[in-house]
Coordinates of C-alpha atoms in Angstrom, one line a residue:
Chain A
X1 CA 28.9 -55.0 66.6
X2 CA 32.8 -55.8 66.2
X3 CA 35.0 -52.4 67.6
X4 CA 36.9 -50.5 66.3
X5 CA 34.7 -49.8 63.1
X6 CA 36.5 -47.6 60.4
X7 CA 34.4 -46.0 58.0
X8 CA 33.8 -45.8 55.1
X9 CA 35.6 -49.6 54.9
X10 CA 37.2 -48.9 51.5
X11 CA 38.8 -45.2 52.7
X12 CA 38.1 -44.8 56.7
X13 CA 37.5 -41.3 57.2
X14 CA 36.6 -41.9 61.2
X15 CA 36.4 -44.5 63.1
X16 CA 33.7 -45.7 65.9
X17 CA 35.0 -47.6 68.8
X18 CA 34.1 -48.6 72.1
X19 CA 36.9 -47.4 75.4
X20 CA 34.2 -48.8 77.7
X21 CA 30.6 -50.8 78.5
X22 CA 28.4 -47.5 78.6
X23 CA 30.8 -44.8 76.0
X24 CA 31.3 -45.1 72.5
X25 CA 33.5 -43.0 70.3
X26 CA 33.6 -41.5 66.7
X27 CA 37.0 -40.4 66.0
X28 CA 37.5 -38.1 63.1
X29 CA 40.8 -38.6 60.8
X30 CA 39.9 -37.2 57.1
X31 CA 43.4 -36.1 57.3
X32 CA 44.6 -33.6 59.8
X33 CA 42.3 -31.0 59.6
X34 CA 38.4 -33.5 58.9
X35 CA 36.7 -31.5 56.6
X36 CA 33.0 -32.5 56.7
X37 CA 32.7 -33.5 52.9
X38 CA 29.7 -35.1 51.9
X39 CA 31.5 -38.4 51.4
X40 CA 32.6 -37.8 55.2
X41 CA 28.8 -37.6 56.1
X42 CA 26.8 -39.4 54.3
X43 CA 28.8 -43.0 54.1
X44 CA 30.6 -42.3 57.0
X45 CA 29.2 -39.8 59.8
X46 CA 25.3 -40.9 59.3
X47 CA 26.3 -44.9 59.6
X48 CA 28.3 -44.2 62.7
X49 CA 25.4 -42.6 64.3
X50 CA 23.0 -45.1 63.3
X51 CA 25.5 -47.8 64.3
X52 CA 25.6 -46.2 67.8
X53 CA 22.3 -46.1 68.4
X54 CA 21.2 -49.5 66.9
X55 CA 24.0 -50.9 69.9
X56 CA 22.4 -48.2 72.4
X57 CA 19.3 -50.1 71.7
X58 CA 20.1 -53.4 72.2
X59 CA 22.0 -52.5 75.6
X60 CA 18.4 -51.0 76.2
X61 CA 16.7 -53.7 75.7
X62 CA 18.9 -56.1 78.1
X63 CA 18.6 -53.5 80.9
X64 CA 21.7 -51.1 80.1
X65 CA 20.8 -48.2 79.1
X66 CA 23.4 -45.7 80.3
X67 CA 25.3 -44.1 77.6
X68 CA 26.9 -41.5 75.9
X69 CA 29.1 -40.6 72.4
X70 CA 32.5 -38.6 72.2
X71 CA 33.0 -37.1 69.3
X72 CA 36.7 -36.0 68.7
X73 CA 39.1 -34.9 66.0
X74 CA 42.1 -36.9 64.7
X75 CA 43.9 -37.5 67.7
X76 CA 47.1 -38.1 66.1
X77 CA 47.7 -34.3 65.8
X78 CA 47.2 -31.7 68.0
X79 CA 46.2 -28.6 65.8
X80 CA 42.6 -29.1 64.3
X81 CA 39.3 -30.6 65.4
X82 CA 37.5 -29.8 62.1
X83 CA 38.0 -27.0 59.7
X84 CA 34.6 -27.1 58.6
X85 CA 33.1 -28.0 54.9
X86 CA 35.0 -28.3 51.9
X87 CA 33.8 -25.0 50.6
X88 CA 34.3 -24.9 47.0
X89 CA 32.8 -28.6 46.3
X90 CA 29.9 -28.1 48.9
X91 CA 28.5 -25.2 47.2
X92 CA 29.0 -26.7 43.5
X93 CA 26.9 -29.6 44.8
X94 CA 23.4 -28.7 44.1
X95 CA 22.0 -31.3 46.7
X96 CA 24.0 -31.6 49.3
X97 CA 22.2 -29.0 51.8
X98 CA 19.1 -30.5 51.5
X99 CA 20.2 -34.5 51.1
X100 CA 23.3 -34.8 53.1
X101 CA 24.0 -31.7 55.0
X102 CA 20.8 -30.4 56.8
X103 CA 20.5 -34.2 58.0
X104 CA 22.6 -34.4 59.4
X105 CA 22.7 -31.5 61.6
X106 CA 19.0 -32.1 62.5
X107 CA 20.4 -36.1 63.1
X108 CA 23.5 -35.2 65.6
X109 CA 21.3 -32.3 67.3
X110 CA 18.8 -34.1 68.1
X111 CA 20.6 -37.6 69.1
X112 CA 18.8 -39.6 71.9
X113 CA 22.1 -39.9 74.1
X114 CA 24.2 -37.6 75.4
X115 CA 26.5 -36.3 72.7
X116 CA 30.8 -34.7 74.0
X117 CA 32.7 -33.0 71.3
X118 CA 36.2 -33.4 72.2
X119 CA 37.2 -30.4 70.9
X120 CA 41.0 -31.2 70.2
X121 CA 42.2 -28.3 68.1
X122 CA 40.7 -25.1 65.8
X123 CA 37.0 -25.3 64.8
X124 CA 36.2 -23.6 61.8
X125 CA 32.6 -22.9 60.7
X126 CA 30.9 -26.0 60.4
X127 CA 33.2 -27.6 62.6
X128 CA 32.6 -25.1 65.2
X129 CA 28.8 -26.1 64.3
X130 CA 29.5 -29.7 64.8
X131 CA 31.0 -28.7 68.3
X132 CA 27.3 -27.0 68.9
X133 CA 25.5 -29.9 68.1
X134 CA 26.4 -31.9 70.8
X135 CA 25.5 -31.6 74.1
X136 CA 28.3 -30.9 76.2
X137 CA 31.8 -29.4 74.8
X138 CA 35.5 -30.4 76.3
X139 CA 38.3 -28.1 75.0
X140 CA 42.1 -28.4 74.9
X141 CA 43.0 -25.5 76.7
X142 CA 46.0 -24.7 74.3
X143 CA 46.7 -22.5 71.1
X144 CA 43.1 -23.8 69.4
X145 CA 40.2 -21.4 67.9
X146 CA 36.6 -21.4 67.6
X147 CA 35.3 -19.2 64.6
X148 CA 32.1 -19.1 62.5
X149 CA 34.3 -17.0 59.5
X150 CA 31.7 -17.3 57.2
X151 CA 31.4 -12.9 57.7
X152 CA 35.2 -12.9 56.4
X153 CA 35.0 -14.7 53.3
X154 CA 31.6 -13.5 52.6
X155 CA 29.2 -16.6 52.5
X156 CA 26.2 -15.5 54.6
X157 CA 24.8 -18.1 57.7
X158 CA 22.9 -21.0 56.6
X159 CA 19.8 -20.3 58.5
X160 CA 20.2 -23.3 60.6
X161 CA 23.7 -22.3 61.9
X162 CA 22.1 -18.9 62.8
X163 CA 19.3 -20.3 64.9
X164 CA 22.0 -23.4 66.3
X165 CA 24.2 -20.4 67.3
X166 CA 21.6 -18.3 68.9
X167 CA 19.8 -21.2 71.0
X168 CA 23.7 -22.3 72.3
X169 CA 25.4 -19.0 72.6
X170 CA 21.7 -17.1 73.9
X171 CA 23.2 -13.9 75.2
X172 CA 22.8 -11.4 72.3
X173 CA 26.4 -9.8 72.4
X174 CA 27.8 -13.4 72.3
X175 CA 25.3 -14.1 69.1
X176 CA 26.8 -10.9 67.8
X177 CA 30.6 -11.3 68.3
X178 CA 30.3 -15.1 67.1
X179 CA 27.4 -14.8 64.1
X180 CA 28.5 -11.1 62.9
X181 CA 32.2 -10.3 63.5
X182 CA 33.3 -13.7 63.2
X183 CA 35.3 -13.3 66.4
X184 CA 38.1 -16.2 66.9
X185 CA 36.9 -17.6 70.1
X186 CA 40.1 -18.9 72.4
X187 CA 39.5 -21.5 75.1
X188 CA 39.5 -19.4 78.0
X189 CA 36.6 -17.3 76.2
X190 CA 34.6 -19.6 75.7
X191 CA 34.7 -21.8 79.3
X192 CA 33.8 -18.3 80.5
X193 CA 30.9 -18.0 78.1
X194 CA 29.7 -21.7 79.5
X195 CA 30.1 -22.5 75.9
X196 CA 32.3 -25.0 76.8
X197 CA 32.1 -27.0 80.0
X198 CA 35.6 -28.0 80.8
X199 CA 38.9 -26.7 79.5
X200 CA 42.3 -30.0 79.6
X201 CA 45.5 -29.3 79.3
X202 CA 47.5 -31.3 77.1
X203 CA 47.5 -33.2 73.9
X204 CA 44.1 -34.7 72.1
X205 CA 44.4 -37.5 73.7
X206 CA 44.4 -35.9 76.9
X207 CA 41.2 -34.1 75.4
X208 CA 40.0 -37.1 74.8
X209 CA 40.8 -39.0 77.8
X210 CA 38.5 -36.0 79.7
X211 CA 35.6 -36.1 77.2
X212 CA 35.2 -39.4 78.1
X213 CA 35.2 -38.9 81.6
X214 CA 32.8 -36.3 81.5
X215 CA 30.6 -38.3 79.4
X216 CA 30.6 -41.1 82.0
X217 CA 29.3 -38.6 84.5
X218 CA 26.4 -37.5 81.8
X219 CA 25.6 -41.4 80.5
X220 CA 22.6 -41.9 83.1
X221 CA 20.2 -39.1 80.7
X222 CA 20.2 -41.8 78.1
X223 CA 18.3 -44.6 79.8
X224 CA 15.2 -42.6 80.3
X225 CA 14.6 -42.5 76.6
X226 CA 14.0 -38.7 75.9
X227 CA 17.2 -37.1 75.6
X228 CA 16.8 -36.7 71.7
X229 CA 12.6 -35.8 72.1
X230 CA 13.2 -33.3 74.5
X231 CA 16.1 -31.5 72.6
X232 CA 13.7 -31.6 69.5
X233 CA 11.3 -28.9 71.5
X234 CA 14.7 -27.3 72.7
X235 CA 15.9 -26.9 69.1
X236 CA 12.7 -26.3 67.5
X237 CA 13.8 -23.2 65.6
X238 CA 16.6 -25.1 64.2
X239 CA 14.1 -27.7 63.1
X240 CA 12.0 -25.4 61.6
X241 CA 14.9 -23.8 59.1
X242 CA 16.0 -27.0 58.3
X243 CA 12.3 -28.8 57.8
X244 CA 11.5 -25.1 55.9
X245 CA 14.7 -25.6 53.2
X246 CA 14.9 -21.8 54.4
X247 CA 17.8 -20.9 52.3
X248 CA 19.7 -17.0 52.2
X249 CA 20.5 -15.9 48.6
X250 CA 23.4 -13.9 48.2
X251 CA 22.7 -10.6 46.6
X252 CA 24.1 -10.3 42.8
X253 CA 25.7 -7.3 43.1
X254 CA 28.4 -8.2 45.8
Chain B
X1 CA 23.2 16.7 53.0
X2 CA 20.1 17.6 54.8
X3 CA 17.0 15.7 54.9
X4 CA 14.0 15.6 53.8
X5 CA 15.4 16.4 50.5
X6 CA 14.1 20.1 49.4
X7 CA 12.1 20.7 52.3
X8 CA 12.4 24.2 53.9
X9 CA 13.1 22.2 57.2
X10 CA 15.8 20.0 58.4
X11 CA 15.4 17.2 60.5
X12 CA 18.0 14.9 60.1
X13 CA 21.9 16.0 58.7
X14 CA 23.5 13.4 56.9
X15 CA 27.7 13.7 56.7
X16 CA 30.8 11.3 55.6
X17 CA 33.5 12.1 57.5
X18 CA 35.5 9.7 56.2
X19 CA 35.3 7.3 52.9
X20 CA 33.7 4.6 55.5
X21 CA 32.2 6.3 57.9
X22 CA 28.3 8.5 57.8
X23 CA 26.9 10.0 60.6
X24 CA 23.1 10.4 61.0
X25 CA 22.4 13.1 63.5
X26 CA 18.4 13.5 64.1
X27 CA 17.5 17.0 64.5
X28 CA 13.6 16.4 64.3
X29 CA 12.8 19.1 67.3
X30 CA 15.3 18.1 70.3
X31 CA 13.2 15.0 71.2
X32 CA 13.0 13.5 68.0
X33 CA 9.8 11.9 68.0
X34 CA 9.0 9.6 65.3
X35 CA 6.5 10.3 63.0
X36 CA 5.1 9.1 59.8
X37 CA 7.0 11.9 57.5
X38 CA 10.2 11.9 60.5
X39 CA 10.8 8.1 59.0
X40 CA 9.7 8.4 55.3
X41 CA 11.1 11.5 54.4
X42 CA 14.2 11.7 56.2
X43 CA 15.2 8.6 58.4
X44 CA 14.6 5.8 55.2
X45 CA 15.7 8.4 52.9
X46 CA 19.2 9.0 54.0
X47 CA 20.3 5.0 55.1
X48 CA 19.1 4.4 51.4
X49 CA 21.6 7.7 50.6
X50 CA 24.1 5.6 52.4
X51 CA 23.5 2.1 51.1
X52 CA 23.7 3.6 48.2
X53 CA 27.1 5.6 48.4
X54 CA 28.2 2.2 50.2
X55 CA 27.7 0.5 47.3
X56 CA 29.7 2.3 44.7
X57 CA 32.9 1.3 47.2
X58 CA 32.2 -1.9 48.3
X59 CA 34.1 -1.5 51.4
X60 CA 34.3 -1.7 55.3
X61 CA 31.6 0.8 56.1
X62 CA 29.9 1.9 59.6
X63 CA 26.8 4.2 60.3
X64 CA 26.1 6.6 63.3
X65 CA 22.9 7.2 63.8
X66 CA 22.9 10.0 66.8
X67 CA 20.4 12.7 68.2
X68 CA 20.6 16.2 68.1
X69 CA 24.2 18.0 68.9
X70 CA 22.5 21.2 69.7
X71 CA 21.3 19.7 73.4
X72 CA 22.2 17.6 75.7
X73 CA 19.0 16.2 76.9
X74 CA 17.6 13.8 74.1
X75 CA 18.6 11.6 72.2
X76 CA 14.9 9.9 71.3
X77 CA 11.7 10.3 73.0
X78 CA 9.5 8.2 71.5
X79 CA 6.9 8.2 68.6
X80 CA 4.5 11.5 68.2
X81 CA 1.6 11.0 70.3
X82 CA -0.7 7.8 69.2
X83 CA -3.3 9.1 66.9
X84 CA -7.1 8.6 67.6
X85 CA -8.2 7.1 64.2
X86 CA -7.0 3.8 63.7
X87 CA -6.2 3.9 59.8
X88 CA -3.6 6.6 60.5
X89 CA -2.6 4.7 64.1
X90 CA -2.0 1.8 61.4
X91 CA 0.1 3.5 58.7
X92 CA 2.3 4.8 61.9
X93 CA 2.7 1.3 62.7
X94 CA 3.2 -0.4 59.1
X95 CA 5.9 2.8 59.0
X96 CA 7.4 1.8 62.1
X97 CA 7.6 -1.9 61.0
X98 CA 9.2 -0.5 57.6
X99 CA 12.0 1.4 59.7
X100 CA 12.5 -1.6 61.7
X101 CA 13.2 -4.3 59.0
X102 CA 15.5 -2.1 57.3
X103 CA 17.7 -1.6 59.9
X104 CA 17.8 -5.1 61.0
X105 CA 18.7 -6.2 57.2
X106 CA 21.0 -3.5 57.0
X107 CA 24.1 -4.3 55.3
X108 CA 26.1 -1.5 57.2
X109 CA 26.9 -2.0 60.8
X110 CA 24.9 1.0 62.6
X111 CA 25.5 2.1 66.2
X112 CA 23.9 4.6 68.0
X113 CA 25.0 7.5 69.7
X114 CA 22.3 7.7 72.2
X115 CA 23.0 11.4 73.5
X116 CA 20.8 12.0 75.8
X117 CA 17.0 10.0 77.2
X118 CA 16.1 7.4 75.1
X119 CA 12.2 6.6 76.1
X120 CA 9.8 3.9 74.1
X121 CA 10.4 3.7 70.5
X122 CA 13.2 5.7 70.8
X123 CA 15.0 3.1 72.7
X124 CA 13.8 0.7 70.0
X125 CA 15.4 2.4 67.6
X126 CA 18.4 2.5 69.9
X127 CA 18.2 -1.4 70.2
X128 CA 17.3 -1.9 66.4
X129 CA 21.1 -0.5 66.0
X130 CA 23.9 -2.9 66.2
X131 CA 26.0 -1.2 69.1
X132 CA 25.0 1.2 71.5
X133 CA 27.2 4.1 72.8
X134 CA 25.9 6.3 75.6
X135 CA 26.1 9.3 77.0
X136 CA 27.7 9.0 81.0
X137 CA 25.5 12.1 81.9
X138 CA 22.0 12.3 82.9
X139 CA 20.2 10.3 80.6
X140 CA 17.8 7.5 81.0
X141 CA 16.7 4.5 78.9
X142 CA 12.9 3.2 79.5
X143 CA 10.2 1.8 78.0
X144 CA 7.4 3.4 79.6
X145 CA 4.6 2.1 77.8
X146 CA 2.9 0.1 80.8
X147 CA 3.2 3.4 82.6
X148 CA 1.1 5.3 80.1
X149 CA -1.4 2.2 79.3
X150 CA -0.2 1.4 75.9
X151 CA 0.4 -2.2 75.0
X152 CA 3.8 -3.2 73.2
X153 CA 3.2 -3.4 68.9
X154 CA 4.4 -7.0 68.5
X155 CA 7.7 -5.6 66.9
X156 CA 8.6 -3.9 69.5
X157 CA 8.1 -6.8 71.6
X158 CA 10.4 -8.9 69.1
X159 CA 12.9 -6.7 69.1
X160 CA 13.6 -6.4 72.9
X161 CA 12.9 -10.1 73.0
X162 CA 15.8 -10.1 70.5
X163 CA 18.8 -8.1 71.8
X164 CA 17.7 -7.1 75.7
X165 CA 20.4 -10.0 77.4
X166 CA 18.0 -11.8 79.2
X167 CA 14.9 -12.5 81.2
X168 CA 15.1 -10.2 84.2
X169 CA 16.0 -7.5 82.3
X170 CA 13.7 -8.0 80.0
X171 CA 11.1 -8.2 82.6
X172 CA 12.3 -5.3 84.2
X173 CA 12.4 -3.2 80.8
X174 CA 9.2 -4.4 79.5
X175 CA 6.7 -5.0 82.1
X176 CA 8.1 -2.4 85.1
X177 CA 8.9 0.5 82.6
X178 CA 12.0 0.7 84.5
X179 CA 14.0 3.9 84.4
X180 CA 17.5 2.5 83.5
X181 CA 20.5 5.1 84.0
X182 CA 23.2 5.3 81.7
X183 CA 25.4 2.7 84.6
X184 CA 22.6 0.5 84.5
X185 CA 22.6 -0.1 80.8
X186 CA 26.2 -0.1 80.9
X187 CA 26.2 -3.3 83.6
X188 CA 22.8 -4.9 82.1
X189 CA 24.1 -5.1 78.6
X190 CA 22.1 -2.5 76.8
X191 CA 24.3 -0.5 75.8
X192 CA 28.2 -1.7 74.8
X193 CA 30.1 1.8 76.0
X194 CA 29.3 4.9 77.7
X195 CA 30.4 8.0 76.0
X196 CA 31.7 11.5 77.9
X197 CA 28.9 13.5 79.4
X198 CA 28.4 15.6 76.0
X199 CA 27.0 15.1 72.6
X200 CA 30.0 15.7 71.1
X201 CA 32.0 13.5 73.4
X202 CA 29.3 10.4 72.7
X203 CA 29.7 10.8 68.7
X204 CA 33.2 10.7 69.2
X205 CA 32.9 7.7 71.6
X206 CA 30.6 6.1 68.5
X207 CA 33.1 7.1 65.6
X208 CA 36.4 5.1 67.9
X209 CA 34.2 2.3 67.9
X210 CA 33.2 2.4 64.5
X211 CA 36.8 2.1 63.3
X212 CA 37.0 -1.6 65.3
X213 CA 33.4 -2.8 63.9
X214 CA 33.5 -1.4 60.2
X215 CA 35.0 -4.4 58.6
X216 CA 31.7 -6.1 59.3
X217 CA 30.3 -4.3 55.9
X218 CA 33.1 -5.2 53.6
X219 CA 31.7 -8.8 52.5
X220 CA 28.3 -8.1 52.2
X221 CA 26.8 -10.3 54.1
X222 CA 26.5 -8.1 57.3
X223 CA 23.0 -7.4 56.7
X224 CA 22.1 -11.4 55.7
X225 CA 23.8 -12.7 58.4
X226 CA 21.2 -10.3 60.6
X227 CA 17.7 -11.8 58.9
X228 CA 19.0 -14.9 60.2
X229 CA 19.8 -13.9 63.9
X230 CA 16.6 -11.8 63.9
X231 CA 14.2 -14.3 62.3
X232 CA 11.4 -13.7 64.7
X233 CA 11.6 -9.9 64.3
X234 CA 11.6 -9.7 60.8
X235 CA 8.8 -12.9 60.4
X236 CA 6.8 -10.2 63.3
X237 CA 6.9 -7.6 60.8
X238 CA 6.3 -9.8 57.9
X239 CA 3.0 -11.2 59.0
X240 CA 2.2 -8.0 60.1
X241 CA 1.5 -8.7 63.6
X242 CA -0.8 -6.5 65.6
X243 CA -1.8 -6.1 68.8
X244 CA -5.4 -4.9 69.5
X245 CA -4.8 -1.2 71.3
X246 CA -6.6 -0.1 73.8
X247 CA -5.8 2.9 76.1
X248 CA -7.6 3.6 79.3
X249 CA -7.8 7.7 77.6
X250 CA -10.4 6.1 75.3

């Protein structure tokens, strides 16, 4: 596999790359702000994971299975990570929960190497989700928020961001503040929560340059080969709403 | 307004102090003990009264749900004592379920004013609420069931499952029917504030933290948001769960 890897090749939305033998690295630039739209996902996001793994597996095979996967924002700004989905088109698309969407949640939660989210700026709804799904958060420690919003615009939780929220978050209150008043997390917050594991100062790349240190001191999980299984029992209620198509219909009225 | 509706009896006075804001006091007795007509005739009643008011507005919107103002002793003790025939133990129970899934769909953030001891089912209904305010007096939370030989209905299991913070509390709670001061709640994370030492001073406690949590209701999606948090309680209720009851008085 030839590094660094934009994709989609016609309109690079991220781009996977290698910094070293054991890491790789999906950087997200769908402008500034890397809205998870379902071209974002599905011919971008989903082949980057697959890519990743495929490579994992070959390293496997010749004995080298340490390894890990930094997820990160657009590192050439400093404000967002991801602002979540694009809304308005995601909820005109009739199959994008069920075909794109849902998939990939299930696909990054349950990944079979360690998983860092570089969290390099504000992460809004399902970017705050995508932040969830991996295994191990890094935070800049700057002016950057963490909200599920959904309660302030009025969409209600997909059932598998309820369940992803309450098997990460687990203390009730948190649950509440994040799930119900939509509470705009800071840093500080949430390193105290253990939500995230390590605050950097800095600029993304900073952010960055810690994720990946952290996820050399995580890569020795991978080579056992149950990272993902395991997580699968761990996540199982989250598997369930997805596997279900459990869906929450708004009422008419409001 | 003064539930049940047309009866010659009050137990439970419904008012709206403010455009967004009702108040449930419980006046069933001073203990409030739940029973079947306690929860059909005046407890589901008067949140459908509200729901219903709520939804002519549309707006931020937050329910107290507190004991009665007369005393200082109770807020909740519990449900009537268990019945000896099982078809009318059952309807208690399907009731109780009924109670339960409403509140945790409700679409109007509830806390509760817990003014005095809040014992078994009472504390339940305490936890079933959103926020918890309590009195700083005298007052003690517990689920005595294991004390008295009664197992725990799968709801109510659920529901502590659901909001008690974590493991050793929930252990504690549960299994050792431990008598938790008002302190104790306050540092375990059953209850969010304590109130004064009075009734009075705990509703008003309830109704300055009802002014921070009220914009929860405004989008209407307060109460979906909760079926999705409290999946396992309200699949427990929906499958009708039941545990076999036995009582060492039998």
């Amino acid at each position: 596999m030839s590094y660094p890897l934009p994709l989609p090749q016609s309109h690079p939305l991220l781009t996977v790359s290698k910094p070293n033998e054991t890491i790789w690295q999906i950087e997200l630039h769908n402008g500034d702000d890397s809205r998870l739209t379902r071209q974002l996902l599905e011919e971008a996001f989903l082949p980057a994971l697959d890519v990743v793994e495929k490579d994992w597996r070959k390293a496997l095979k010749s004995g080298r299975g340490d390894a890990a996967l930094v997820i990160v924002g657009n590192t050439k700004q400093d404000k967002f990570f991801s602002n979540g989905l694009d809304y308005e088109n995601a909820i005109k698309d009739p199959t994008f929960r069920k075909e794109v969407f849902n998939p990939w949640i299930k696909r990054l939660l349950t990944f079979p190497i360690p998983t860092i989210c570089a969290i390099n700026g504000h992460a809004f709804a399902a970017g705050f989700l995508l932040s969830l799904c991996c295994d191990y958060r890094v935070m800049t420690s700057g002016r950057a928020w963490c909200c599920f919003n959904e309660v302030h615009f009025g969409a209600p939780l997909p059932p598998p961001f309820a369940q992803i929220i309450k098997v990460k978050l687990v203390d009730p209150r948190l649950v509440r503040k994040c799930a119900l008043e939509g509470h705009r997390f800071v840093p500080r917050e949430l390193e105290a929560a253990g939500v995230v594991d390590r605050l950097v100062d800095g600029k993304s790349s900073d952010v960055l340059a810690a994720a990946v240190e952290f996820a050399k001191s995580r890569e020795a999980l991978a080579k056992g080969q149950v990272w993902g299984k395991i997580k699968e029992e761990l996540y199982r209620e989250v598997i369930v709403a997805i596997d279900e198509g459990r869906n929450v219909e708004r009422p008419a009225k409001l | 307004m003064s539930f049940p509706l047309g009866a010659a009896s009050c137990t439970l006075k419904l008012s709206r102090p403010n455009a967004d804001l009702w108040v449930i006091e419980l006046c069933h007795g001073v203990e409030n003990r739940l029973s079947r007509l306690f929860m059909s005739n005046a407890i589901l009643p008067a949140l459908q009264q509200i729901e219903e008011e709520w939804l002519e507005s549309s707006c931020d919107g937050t329910v107290i749900i507190t004991g009665n103002q007369t005393q200082e002793k109770f807020f909740c003790n519990g449900t009537i004592p268990v019945h000896s025939v099982p078809v009318v133990r059952e309807l208690m129970a399907f009731l109780l379920d009924e109670l339960f899934r409403r509140m945790f769909t409700y679409p109007i953030p509830i806390i509760c004013a817990m003014n005095g001891h809040t014992f078994a089912a009472g504390l339940v209904l305490a936890l079933a609420c959103d926020y918890r305010v309590m009195t700083s007096g005298k007052a003690w939370c517990c689920m005595n069931e294991v004390l008295f030989g009664a197992p725990l209905p799968a709801t109510v299991s659920a529901i502590l499952r659901a909001k008690l913070p974590n493991a050793v509390i929930l252990r504690k709670c549960s299994l050792e029917g431990y008598k938790f001061t008002a302190q104790d709640c306050l540092s375990h994370g059953i209850v969010d504030e304590l109130g004064g030492g009075t009734s009075s001073n705990v509703l008003e406690t309830a109704i300055r933290m009802a002014d921070k949590v009220k914009a929860g209701a405004k989008t209407g999606v307060w109460g979906l948001i909760k079926e999705e948090i409290y999946r396992e309680v309200i699949d427990t209720i929906d499958e009708s769960r039941r545990v076999a009851f036995t009582s060492a008085k039998l």
